[in-house]
Amino acid sequence: MSVLIKNGNIVTAVDSYVADILVDEGKVRTIGTDLAAQADKTIDATGNYVIPGGVDPHTHLDFPFGGTVSSDDFLTGTQAAAFGGTTTIVDFAVQQRGDSLSHALEMWHAKAEGKAAVDYGFHMIILDLPDSRLPELDEMVRQGVTSFKLFMAYPGAVMADDATIFKAMSRSADNGALVCLHAEHGLMIDVLVKAALADGKTAPKYHATTRPPIAEAEATHRAIRMAEVAGAPVYFVHLSCHEALQEVQAARARREHVYAETCPHYLTLDNSMYDQEGFEGAKYVLTPPLREQWHQAELWSGLKRNDLQVVSTDHAAFRFADQKTLGRNDFSKIPNGGPGIEHRLSLLYTKGVMSGLIDLHRMVDVFSTTPAKLFGLFPRKGTIAVGSDADIVVFHPEEETTISAQSHHMNMDYNMYEGMRVKGVPKVVVTRGEVIIEDGVYLGTPGDGRFLKRGTQA
Ligand code: URP
Ligand code: ZN
Ligand code: ZN
């Protein structure tokens, strides 16, 4: 199918100009003014921004966690992503303790097969790494799984010890993979959690008080120092607070290869959400927790200064009615995670660009270009250029909507941003040359999305 997108304001991480784009056989073929080409479909993009499809490098679809499985799978989650202008995700496969990485990868291929609306890659979550398994890391890189995630939190579940983390970093220094870390001092938090429960503090709000910013900063610092010794780059997922950001800043000032993402919920919501009536606060039990409001200004400023390079969603959706309730009498049993895969672009635009905290180019950069670069997808993904995949969003900057569980596309019975007015709507979403969203309607076929064998960092 060929598509001609006419007269849009093309915005990349570095450029902005009005032109036409001819897309054919899944690729951007020609960019120019007044293109006279014939196409199977013509889209008038006058008055719209035309931006590269989003790359969300942190999603958990069909994810077994906290005694249940996340509610959005590759069918529903990727369609919701597409409605929000995201055309590539990198999701997390999980090694079972004592099992091979290849087996985990097979399982995650099976979960996604025939379901995805957008292209997808996998990171591999590593739980244990005896020396005999180290060559499996190189095999993952050959299979296009070029990043590994390790948890410094959740002892007794998915936490990896420091030796495992250091071994993964050392091997990645050689094979070019990127080690991603969930940085929190898991053992210290465990003591705080047990003490809170012993005091009868069982409500959702104690999830936040038992995971203080310093617990995140300490783990961030420790991981940075381990990465320095290993000579490996390191990437922090879901950075939530000023104290952890300071550690990243300090390392980058020493010219260390340290990168970090934050998420829309840390940029726009705060810990007052835990003070809601009854069990409502459970909707915001995600990790790290929402912080005091003043952290938001620091995170926006970190994005602007490039101390933070990426905004991901950490989409981990657990229903309020029958999943979050697993922890009704004990906050530590509430499955951790929040839904957000659909709202990254409109929140970045409304709260970031419209508020003057970042400009449009920076928005495209953190939404699409830099995640593509860091996770081995650039220039195929993350930009609009001749020869790149035709993953394109026609984004209407004036149209307003109200976010609500009544109208979202996530398989989820609540929305963390319920009632929030946002500006900017992805009117048309094109993935590899196919129009899959037009005027609020999904036009694709499940399984259009393909597995992406990723390279190492650009
Ligand atoms: O609360 C969260 N973030 N749940 C998903 C797992 C993780 O830690 O990323
Ligand atoms: Zn995490
Ligand atoms: Zn996560």
mmCIF file of C-alpha atoms and ligand atoms in Angstrom, residues 58-60 63 92 125 149 151 154 182 237-238 261 287 312-316 336, ligand 3:
data_model
loop_
_atom_site.group_PDB
_atom_site.id
_atom_site.type_symbol
_atom_site.label_atom_id
_atom_site.label_comp_id
_atom_site.label_asym_id
_atom_site.label_seq_id
_atom_site.Cartn_x
_atom_site.Cartn_y
_atom_site.Cartn_z
ATOM 1 C CA HIS A 58 9.156 -0.012 28.935
ATOM 2 C CA THR A 59 5.905 -1.986 28.797
ATOM 3 C CA HIS A 60 4.704 -5.106 30.608
ATOM 4 C CA PHE A 63 3.240 -9.962 32.534
ATOM 5 C CA PHE A 92 10.078 -7.489 29.052
ATOM 6 C CA ILE A 125 14.820 -9.745 32.717
ATOM 7 C CA LYS A 149 16.919 -5.701 32.980
ATOM 8 C CA PHE A 151 15.790 -5.681 39.652
ATOM 9 C CA TYR A 154 11.527 -7.162 45.297
ATOM 10 C CA HIS A 182 15.127 -1.070 38.539
ATOM 11 C CA VAL A 237 14.171 2.589 34.243
ATOM 12 C CA HIS A 238 11.348 4.612 35.784
ATOM 13 C CA GLU A 261 14.030 7.383 31.691
ATOM 14 C CA THR A 287 7.036 1.257 41.903
ATOM 15 C CA SER A 312 8.502 5.504 28.829
ATOM 16 C CA THR A 313 5.199 4.382 30.317
ATOM 17 C CA ASP A 314 6.141 1.350 32.468
ATOM 18 C CA HIS A 315 2.662 0.183 31.498
ATOM 19 C CA ALA A 316 1.805 -2.594 33.975
ATOM 20 C CA ASN A 336 2.594 -3.062 41.576
HETATM 21 ZN ZN ZN B 3 8.428 -1.839 34.669
#
